[in-house]
């Protein structure tokens, strides 16, 4: 493999002719070029994101003004699910379920890993392409197929899945329990099985590429933190996604083939079912064994990208490079032994609960190392406050505020009081939802010139950031308080509980903030799609960054570099580096690209 990575330039020119004969289909649709596949993932992820956010606006309107009639419900949901414009309880559960599924898997997992692992791994390690372009293409099209199947479940007569995005049995296992547990649930399971296959193909490809295709001089300690994050994320995916696949397959067996893995001693509508010997808690274990590593699969790529963007825009080396790498590895290991904290109220042995509490609180340590290192990277830096930098700083803010409530939820005695309330919703939306979204947006603003050869509009970016930042806290900050007060999640209305009447106004505030935050994403979409065609043409290295992707030409070519692949002589973070006389290493510029050899008497940094 390394022979491919370091292939001499003339090999590339030999196949140059073939790549100019590409048809529309081989270039834009069934492309095997990692840069095009990254764009496909990003645009598919954005379209899924629009649908996911639209769903959240619909159910937020229902929570703020329950049992009122709205023309938009009638227009979008139809007479079956919103008779006279009043949302039915079943479709409320369906919207919550599909919103969660789309945002966690189809937007954040695929949007972050799919887009940026594909775009940046070959470019930043100095490779012509992924280890297997064909596998990469198949991975995207399986993801696309699973997206289509998930969306098609919205149009099934009995409705889409309605058991929450965690699809706990017996609700998800018995079609007679709720209308959404019929065909809609089957489509959900098929979609997720295909999604997992896509994710595993991608992950294996990323791992092999990082191990085998690094250019001359690109040792592991010279890798940008983005690549470390993508690499470790792929490893977590390979370890944990098969467990969810097994859970989905066993659930398909229970639903369609009469087995009893998750069902036992069930009475429904006066009827005794034949199932015996299964346990729904087994499903919870299988689901959360993926479910918790999943949140790190979502957040780690964002962490790596934020580290890179912050160092570049602070014009300073990242603080504590080796500690950052160690914390990524520690998070990956610990993420596989904390899943029980989702199950403190499932009748778990209290001693086992205390073990999961211990491992959960341990994971706060590497997370805090990262947070302190980001803050220290900013300290006394020459900060370039562009939209990518603002979203990176916003990421650190939401990661810390969301992480603090995780300390409460990770403690078994404290969690029991707020379990299944809006406190949990507020916690995970801030720490993985909003944080990962900020990481995704920071990455789009930063690498947009590399993807499309044009610049996004900075002023629209500022509007997008500030309204999103204030709006996101406006949505999730008040949720902590109604959660502490005991308001349960997943209820489509709370009007039957006079105790909660005082909190109706808070739900209105949250909904107004949610509508404003959703609306300002239209500014981003306009900026994104408009800039693809009409943005200012980008220069080769617009952010004056050190990593290898900025040494490639602005216009995309197959194989990334027109000549030989450049060699690497230093780490990626030599910003504002001075010699012993106090002069910049390269006269007149405060950055030293990785391709510049060490000067006489220059010391290599990688701490």
PDB file of C-alpha atoms in Angstrom, residues 360-560:
ATOM      1  CA  UNK A 360     -18.879   7.603  33.531  1.00  0.00           C
ATOM      2  CA  UNK A 361     -17.292  10.174  35.817  1.00  0.00           C
ATOM      3  CA  UNK A 362     -13.843   8.997  34.668  1.00  0.00           C
ATOM      4  CA  UNK A 363     -14.653  10.000  31.097  1.00  0.00           C
ATOM      5  CA  UNK A 364     -14.987  13.597  32.318  1.00  0.00           C
ATOM      6  CA  UNK A 365     -11.188  13.671  32.758  1.00  0.00           C
ATOM      7  CA  UNK A 366     -10.077  13.348  29.105  1.00  0.00           C
ATOM      8  CA  UNK A 367     -13.009  15.591  28.105  1.00  0.00           C
ATOM      9  CA  UNK A 368     -11.810  18.255  30.555  1.00  0.00           C
ATOM     10  CA  UNK A 369      -8.220  17.897  29.275  1.00  0.00           C
ATOM     11  CA  UNK A 370      -9.503  18.765  25.799  1.00  0.00           C
ATOM     12  CA  UNK A 371     -11.581  21.705  27.050  1.00  0.00           C
ATOM     13  CA  UNK A 372      -8.648  23.209  28.985  1.00  0.00           C
ATOM     14  CA  UNK A 373      -6.307  22.695  26.033  1.00  0.00           C
ATOM     15  CA  UNK A 374      -8.681  24.510  23.666  1.00  0.00           C
ATOM     16  CA  UNK A 375      -8.987  27.433  26.077  1.00  0.00           C
ATOM     17  CA  UNK A 376      -5.202  27.530  26.493  1.00  0.00           C
ATOM     18  CA  UNK A 377      -4.734  27.454  22.710  1.00  0.00           C
ATOM     19  CA  UNK A 378      -6.872  30.608  22.497  1.00  0.00           C
ATOM     20  CA  UNK A 379      -4.994  32.284  25.360  1.00  0.00           C
ATOM     21  CA  UNK A 380      -2.951  35.240  24.062  1.00  0.00           C
ATOM     22  CA  UNK A 381      -3.469  34.094  20.469  1.00  0.00           C
ATOM     23  CA  UNK A 382      -3.818  36.428  17.489  1.00  0.00           C
ATOM     24  CA  UNK A 383      -7.461  35.414  17.081  1.00  0.00           C
ATOM     25  CA  UNK A 384      -9.004  35.528  13.600  1.00  0.00           C
ATOM     26  CA  UNK A 385     -12.725  35.728  14.355  1.00  0.00           C
ATOM     27  CA  UNK A 386     -14.135  34.225  11.155  1.00  0.00           C
ATOM     28  CA  UNK A 387     -17.339  32.121  11.203  1.00  0.00           C
ATOM     29  CA  UNK A 388     -15.395  28.828  11.478  1.00  0.00           C
ATOM     30  CA  UNK A 389     -13.550  30.142  14.564  1.00  0.00           C
ATOM     31  CA  UNK A 390     -16.782  31.422  16.135  1.00  0.00           C
ATOM     32  CA  UNK A 391     -18.487  28.061  15.711  1.00  0.00           C
ATOM     33  CA  UNK A 392     -15.385  26.359  17.180  1.00  0.00           C
ATOM     34  CA  UNK A 393     -15.523  28.592  20.250  1.00  0.00           C
ATOM     35  CA  UNK A 394     -19.293  27.999  20.408  1.00  0.00           C
ATOM     36  CA  UNK A 395     -18.529  24.269  20.335  1.00  0.00           C
ATOM     37  CA  UNK A 396     -16.296  24.567  23.425  1.00  0.00           C
ATOM     38  CA  UNK A 397     -19.012  26.565  25.194  1.00  0.00           C
ATOM     39  CA  UNK A 398     -21.827  24.076  24.548  1.00  0.00           C
ATOM     40  CA  UNK A 399     -19.532  21.112  25.219  1.00  0.00           C
ATOM     41  CA  UNK A 400     -18.686  22.480  28.675  1.00  0.00           C
ATOM     42  CA  UNK A 401     -22.241  23.567  29.610  1.00  0.00           C
ATOM     43  CA  UNK A 402     -23.720  20.324  28.299  1.00  0.00           C
ATOM     44  CA  UNK A 403     -20.954  18.282  29.914  1.00  0.00           C
ATOM     45  CA  UNK A 404     -21.570  19.720  33.377  1.00  0.00           C
ATOM     46  CA  UNK A 405     -25.114  18.322  33.474  1.00  0.00           C
ATOM     47  CA  UNK A 406     -23.630  14.982  32.400  1.00  0.00           C
ATOM     48  CA  UNK A 407     -21.943  14.785  35.803  1.00  0.00           C
ATOM     49  CA  UNK A 408     -25.414  14.824  37.404  1.00  0.00           C
ATOM     50  CA  UNK A 409     -26.874  12.280  34.967  1.00  0.00           C
ATOM     51  CA  UNK A 410     -23.823  10.034  35.253  1.00  0.00           C
ATOM     52  CA  UNK A 411     -24.366   9.643  39.014  1.00  0.00           C
ATOM     53  CA  UNK A 412     -26.882   6.871  39.668  1.00  0.00           C
ATOM     54  CA  UNK A 413     -28.423   8.461  42.787  1.00  0.00           C
ATOM     55  CA  UNK A 414     -28.896  11.878  41.153  1.00  0.00           C
ATOM     56  CA  UNK A 415     -29.974  10.508  37.774  1.00  0.00           C
ATOM     57  CA  UNK A 416     -33.011   8.698  39.198  1.00  0.00           C
ATOM     58  CA  UNK A 417     -34.645  12.039  40.071  1.00  0.00           C
ATOM     59  CA  UNK A 418     -34.350  13.534  36.596  1.00  0.00           C
ATOM     60  CA  UNK A 419     -34.347  10.397  34.432  1.00  0.00           C
ATOM     61  CA  UNK A 420     -36.726  10.666  31.462  1.00  0.00           C
ATOM     62  CA  UNK A 421     -37.389  14.354  32.088  1.00  0.00           C
ATOM     63  CA  UNK A 422     -36.505  17.352  29.932  1.00  0.00           C
ATOM     64  CA  UNK A 423     -33.270  17.627  31.922  1.00  0.00           C
ATOM     65  CA  UNK A 424     -31.944  14.653  29.943  1.00  0.00           C
ATOM     66  CA  UNK A 425     -33.161  16.176  26.662  1.00  0.00           C
ATOM     67  CA  UNK A 426     -31.386  19.452  27.498  1.00  0.00           C
ATOM     68  CA  UNK A 427     -28.178  17.641  28.445  1.00  0.00           C
ATOM     69  CA  UNK A 428     -27.677  15.499  25.388  1.00  0.00           C
ATOM     70  CA  UNK A 429     -28.875  18.113  22.902  1.00  0.00           C
ATOM     71  CA  UNK A 430     -26.270  20.573  24.179  1.00  0.00           C
ATOM     72  CA  UNK A 431     -23.380  18.171  24.599  1.00  0.00           C
ATOM     73  CA  UNK A 432     -23.746  16.113  21.437  1.00  0.00           C
ATOM     74  CA  UNK A 433     -26.504  17.679  19.348  1.00  0.00           C
ATOM     75  CA  UNK A 434     -25.598  21.362  19.314  1.00  0.00           C
ATOM     76  CA  UNK A 435     -21.875  20.751  19.923  1.00  0.00           C
ATOM     77  CA  UNK A 436     -21.573  18.294  17.037  1.00  0.00           C
ATOM     78  CA  UNK A 437     -23.644  20.587  14.814  1.00  0.00           C
ATOM     79  CA  UNK A 438     -21.305  23.492  15.633  1.00  0.00           C
ATOM     80  CA  UNK A 439     -18.344  21.255  14.761  1.00  0.00           C
ATOM     81  CA  UNK A 440     -20.015  20.354  11.455  1.00  0.00           C
ATOM     82  CA  UNK A 441     -20.744  24.014  10.649  1.00  0.00           C
ATOM     83  CA  UNK A 442     -17.222  25.114  11.641  1.00  0.00           C
ATOM     84  CA  UNK A 443     -15.843  22.444   9.303  1.00  0.00           C
ATOM     85  CA  UNK A 444     -18.096  23.567   6.445  1.00  0.00           C
ATOM     86  CA  UNK A 445     -17.052  27.227   6.786  1.00  0.00           C
ATOM     87  CA  UNK A 446     -13.361  26.277   7.089  1.00  0.00           C
ATOM     88  CA  UNK A 447     -13.042  23.648   4.342  1.00  0.00           C
ATOM     89  CA  UNK A 448     -15.639  25.066   1.955  1.00  0.00           C
ATOM     90  CA  UNK A 449     -12.871  26.680  -0.199  1.00  0.00           C
ATOM     91  CA  UNK A 450     -11.197  23.257  -0.440  1.00  0.00           C
ATOM     92  CA  UNK A 451     -14.429  21.500  -1.398  1.00  0.00           C
ATOM     93  CA  UNK A 452     -15.851  24.016  -3.871  1.00  0.00           C
ATOM     94  CA  UNK A 453     -12.990  26.393  -4.739  1.00  0.00           C
ATOM     95  CA  UNK A 454     -14.981  29.419  -3.549  1.00  0.00           C
ATOM     96  CA  UNK A 455     -15.408  31.384  -0.309  1.00  0.00           C
ATOM     97  CA  UNK A 456     -18.602  31.613   1.726  1.00  0.00           C
ATOM     98  CA  UNK A 457     -19.978  35.048   2.656  1.00  0.00           C
ATOM     99  CA  UNK A 458     -18.465  36.049   5.992  1.00  0.00           C
ATOM    100  CA  UNK A 459     -21.181  38.500   7.070  1.00  0.00           C
ATOM    101  CA  UNK A 460     -23.953  35.964   6.506  1.00  0.00           C
ATOM    102  CA  UNK A 461     -21.782  33.570   8.525  1.00  0.00           C
ATOM    103  CA  UNK A 462     -21.728  36.022  11.450  1.00  0.00           C
ATOM    104  CA  UNK A 463     -25.531  36.401  11.357  1.00  0.00           C
ATOM    105  CA  UNK A 464     -25.851  32.613  11.214  1.00  0.00           C
ATOM    106  CA  UNK A 465     -23.560  32.111  14.211  1.00  0.00           C
ATOM    107  CA  UNK A 466     -24.943  34.711  16.594  1.00  0.00           C
ATOM    108  CA  UNK A 467     -28.621  33.924  16.054  1.00  0.00           C
ATOM    109  CA  UNK A 468     -27.913  30.165  16.230  1.00  0.00           C
ATOM    110  CA  UNK A 469     -25.785  30.512  19.386  1.00  0.00           C
ATOM    111  CA  UNK A 470     -28.327  32.631  21.269  1.00  0.00           C
ATOM    112  CA  UNK A 471     -31.269  30.615  19.921  1.00  0.00           C
ATOM    113  CA  UNK A 472     -29.756  27.211  20.818  1.00  0.00           C
ATOM    114  CA  UNK A 473     -29.226  28.281  24.432  1.00  0.00           C
ATOM    115  CA  UNK A 474     -32.717  29.812  24.345  1.00  0.00           C
ATOM    116  CA  UNK A 475     -34.087  26.374  23.480  1.00  0.00           C
ATOM    117  CA  UNK A 476     -32.076  24.134  25.782  1.00  0.00           C
ATOM    118  CA  UNK A 477     -31.225  26.280  28.795  1.00  0.00           C
ATOM    119  CA  UNK A 478     -34.845  26.598  30.031  1.00  0.00           C
ATOM    120  CA  UNK A 479     -35.333  22.860  29.468  1.00  0.00           C
ATOM    121  CA  UNK A 480     -33.019  22.126  32.409  1.00  0.00           C
ATOM    122  CA  UNK A 481     -35.409  23.899  34.771  1.00  0.00           C
ATOM    123  CA  UNK A 482     -38.617  22.255  33.591  1.00  0.00           C
ATOM    124  CA  UNK A 483     -36.715  18.949  33.765  1.00  0.00           C
ATOM    125  CA  UNK A 484     -35.656  19.518  37.380  1.00  0.00           C
ATOM    126  CA  UNK A 485     -39.316  20.363  38.091  1.00  0.00           C
ATOM    127  CA  UNK A 486     -40.164  16.863  36.854  1.00  0.00           C
ATOM    128  CA  UNK A 487     -41.691  17.482  33.416  1.00  0.00           C
ATOM    129  CA  UNK A 488     -41.482  14.122  31.597  1.00  0.00           C
ATOM    130  CA  UNK A 489     -40.177  13.897  28.033  1.00  0.00           C
ATOM    131  CA  UNK A 490     -42.128  12.367  25.131  1.00  0.00           C
ATOM    132  CA  UNK A 491     -45.554  13.507  26.405  1.00  0.00           C
ATOM    133  CA  UNK A 492     -47.392  15.239  23.585  1.00  0.00           C
ATOM    134  CA  UNK A 493     -49.245  17.485  26.029  1.00  0.00           C
ATOM    135  CA  UNK A 494     -49.084  18.188  29.773  1.00  0.00           C
ATOM    136  CA  UNK A 495     -52.539  19.763  30.124  1.00  0.00           C
ATOM    137  CA  UNK A 496     -53.800  16.783  32.161  1.00  0.00           C
ATOM    138  CA  UNK A 497     -51.353  17.600  34.964  1.00  0.00           C
ATOM    139  CA  UNK A 498     -52.318  20.844  36.759  1.00  0.00           C
ATOM    140  CA  UNK A 499     -48.932  20.681  38.523  1.00  0.00           C
ATOM    141  CA  UNK A 500     -47.236  21.586  35.219  1.00  0.00           C
ATOM    142  CA  UNK A 501     -49.516  24.495  34.286  1.00  0.00           C
ATOM    143  CA  UNK A 502     -46.900  26.950  35.556  1.00  0.00           C
ATOM    144  CA  UNK A 503     -44.420  25.646  32.982  1.00  0.00           C
ATOM    145  CA  UNK A 504     -46.632  26.150  29.933  1.00  0.00           C
ATOM    146  CA  UNK A 505     -45.094  29.600  29.380  1.00  0.00           C
ATOM    147  CA  UNK A 506     -41.593  28.122  29.434  1.00  0.00           C
ATOM    148  CA  UNK A 507     -42.586  25.751  26.649  1.00  0.00           C
ATOM    149  CA  UNK A 508     -43.767  28.729  24.604  1.00  0.00           C
ATOM    150  CA  UNK A 509     -40.403  30.479  25.097  1.00  0.00           C
ATOM    151  CA  UNK A 510     -38.542  27.315  24.057  1.00  0.00           C
ATOM    152  CA  UNK A 511     -40.693  26.932  20.944  1.00  0.00           C
ATOM    153  CA  UNK A 512     -40.241  30.567  19.860  1.00  0.00           C
ATOM    154  CA  UNK A 513     -36.456  30.163  20.260  1.00  0.00           C
ATOM    155  CA  UNK A 514     -36.599  26.901  18.279  1.00  0.00           C
ATOM    156  CA  UNK A 515     -38.519  28.497  15.399  1.00  0.00           C
ATOM    157  CA  UNK A 516     -36.066  31.436  15.209  1.00  0.00           C
ATOM    158  CA  UNK A 517     -33.044  29.090  15.361  1.00  0.00           C
ATOM    159  CA  UNK A 518     -34.519  26.860  12.643  1.00  0.00           C
ATOM    160  CA  UNK A 519     -35.312  29.896  10.466  1.00  0.00           C
ATOM    161  CA  UNK A 520     -31.750  31.264  10.609  1.00  0.00           C
ATOM    162  CA  UNK A 521     -30.475  27.965   9.181  1.00  0.00           C
ATOM    163  CA  UNK A 522     -32.052  29.200   5.929  1.00  0.00           C
ATOM    164  CA  UNK A 523     -29.416  31.962   5.936  1.00  0.00           C
ATOM    165  CA  UNK A 524     -26.763  29.242   6.092  1.00  0.00           C
ATOM    166  CA  UNK A 525     -28.386  27.230   3.298  1.00  0.00           C
ATOM    167  CA  UNK A 526     -28.587  30.339   1.102  1.00  0.00           C
ATOM    168  CA  UNK A 527     -24.932  31.122   1.861  1.00  0.00           C
ATOM    169  CA  UNK A 528     -23.875  27.505   1.225  1.00  0.00           C
ATOM    170  CA  UNK A 529     -25.678  26.845  -2.050  1.00  0.00           C
ATOM    171  CA  UNK A 530     -25.250  30.418  -3.306  1.00  0.00           C
ATOM    172  CA  UNK A 531     -21.493  30.382  -2.640  1.00  0.00           C
ATOM    173  CA  UNK A 532     -21.038  27.100  -4.542  1.00  0.00           C
ATOM    174  CA  UNK A 533     -21.972  28.986  -7.724  1.00  0.00           C
ATOM    175  CA  UNK A 534     -21.430  32.674  -6.986  1.00  0.00           C
ATOM    176  CA  UNK A 535     -18.956  32.834  -4.101  1.00  0.00           C
ATOM    177  CA  UNK A 536     -15.674  34.717  -4.399  1.00  0.00           C
ATOM    178  CA  UNK A 537     -13.041  32.479  -5.985  1.00  0.00           C
ATOM    179  CA  UNK A 538     -10.719  31.007  -3.331  1.00  0.00           C
ATOM    180  CA  UNK A 539      -6.944  31.225  -3.286  1.00  0.00           C
ATOM    181  CA  UNK A 540      -4.929  28.067  -2.665  1.00  0.00           C
ATOM    182  CA  UNK A 541      -4.397  28.616   1.075  1.00  0.00           C
ATOM    183  CA  UNK A 542      -7.019  31.144   2.261  1.00  0.00           C
ATOM    184  CA  UNK A 543      -6.512  30.572   6.017  1.00  0.00           C
ATOM    185  CA  UNK A 544      -2.684  30.432   5.837  1.00  0.00           C
ATOM    186  CA  UNK A 545      -2.719  26.921   7.279  1.00  0.00           C
ATOM    187  CA  UNK A 546       0.069  24.332   7.542  1.00  0.00           C
ATOM    188  CA  UNK A 547      -1.630  21.079   6.620  1.00  0.00           C
ATOM    189  CA  UNK A 548      -1.204  19.261   3.330  1.00  0.00           C
ATOM    190  CA  UNK A 549      -4.672  19.819   1.867  1.00  0.00           C
ATOM    191  CA  UNK A 550      -3.772  23.481   1.236  1.00  0.00           C
ATOM    192  CA  UNK A 551      -0.816  22.450  -0.968  1.00  0.00           C
ATOM    193  CA  UNK A 552      -3.167  20.927  -3.569  1.00  0.00           C
ATOM    194  CA  UNK A 553      -4.458  23.030  -6.472  1.00  0.00           C
ATOM    195  CA  UNK A 554      -7.761  24.896  -6.025  1.00  0.00           C
ATOM    196  CA  UNK A 555      -9.423  23.078  -8.926  1.00  0.00           C
ATOM    197  CA  UNK A 556      -9.934  19.411  -8.090  1.00  0.00           C
ATOM    198  CA  UNK A 557      -7.910  16.849  -9.967  1.00  0.00           C
ATOM    199  CA  UNK A 558      -8.019  13.093  -9.667  1.00  0.00           C
ATOM    200  CA  UNK A 559      -5.108  12.054  -7.447  1.00  0.00           C
ATOM    201  CA  UNK A 560      -5.043  15.394  -5.559  1.00  0.00           C
TER     202      UNK A 560
END
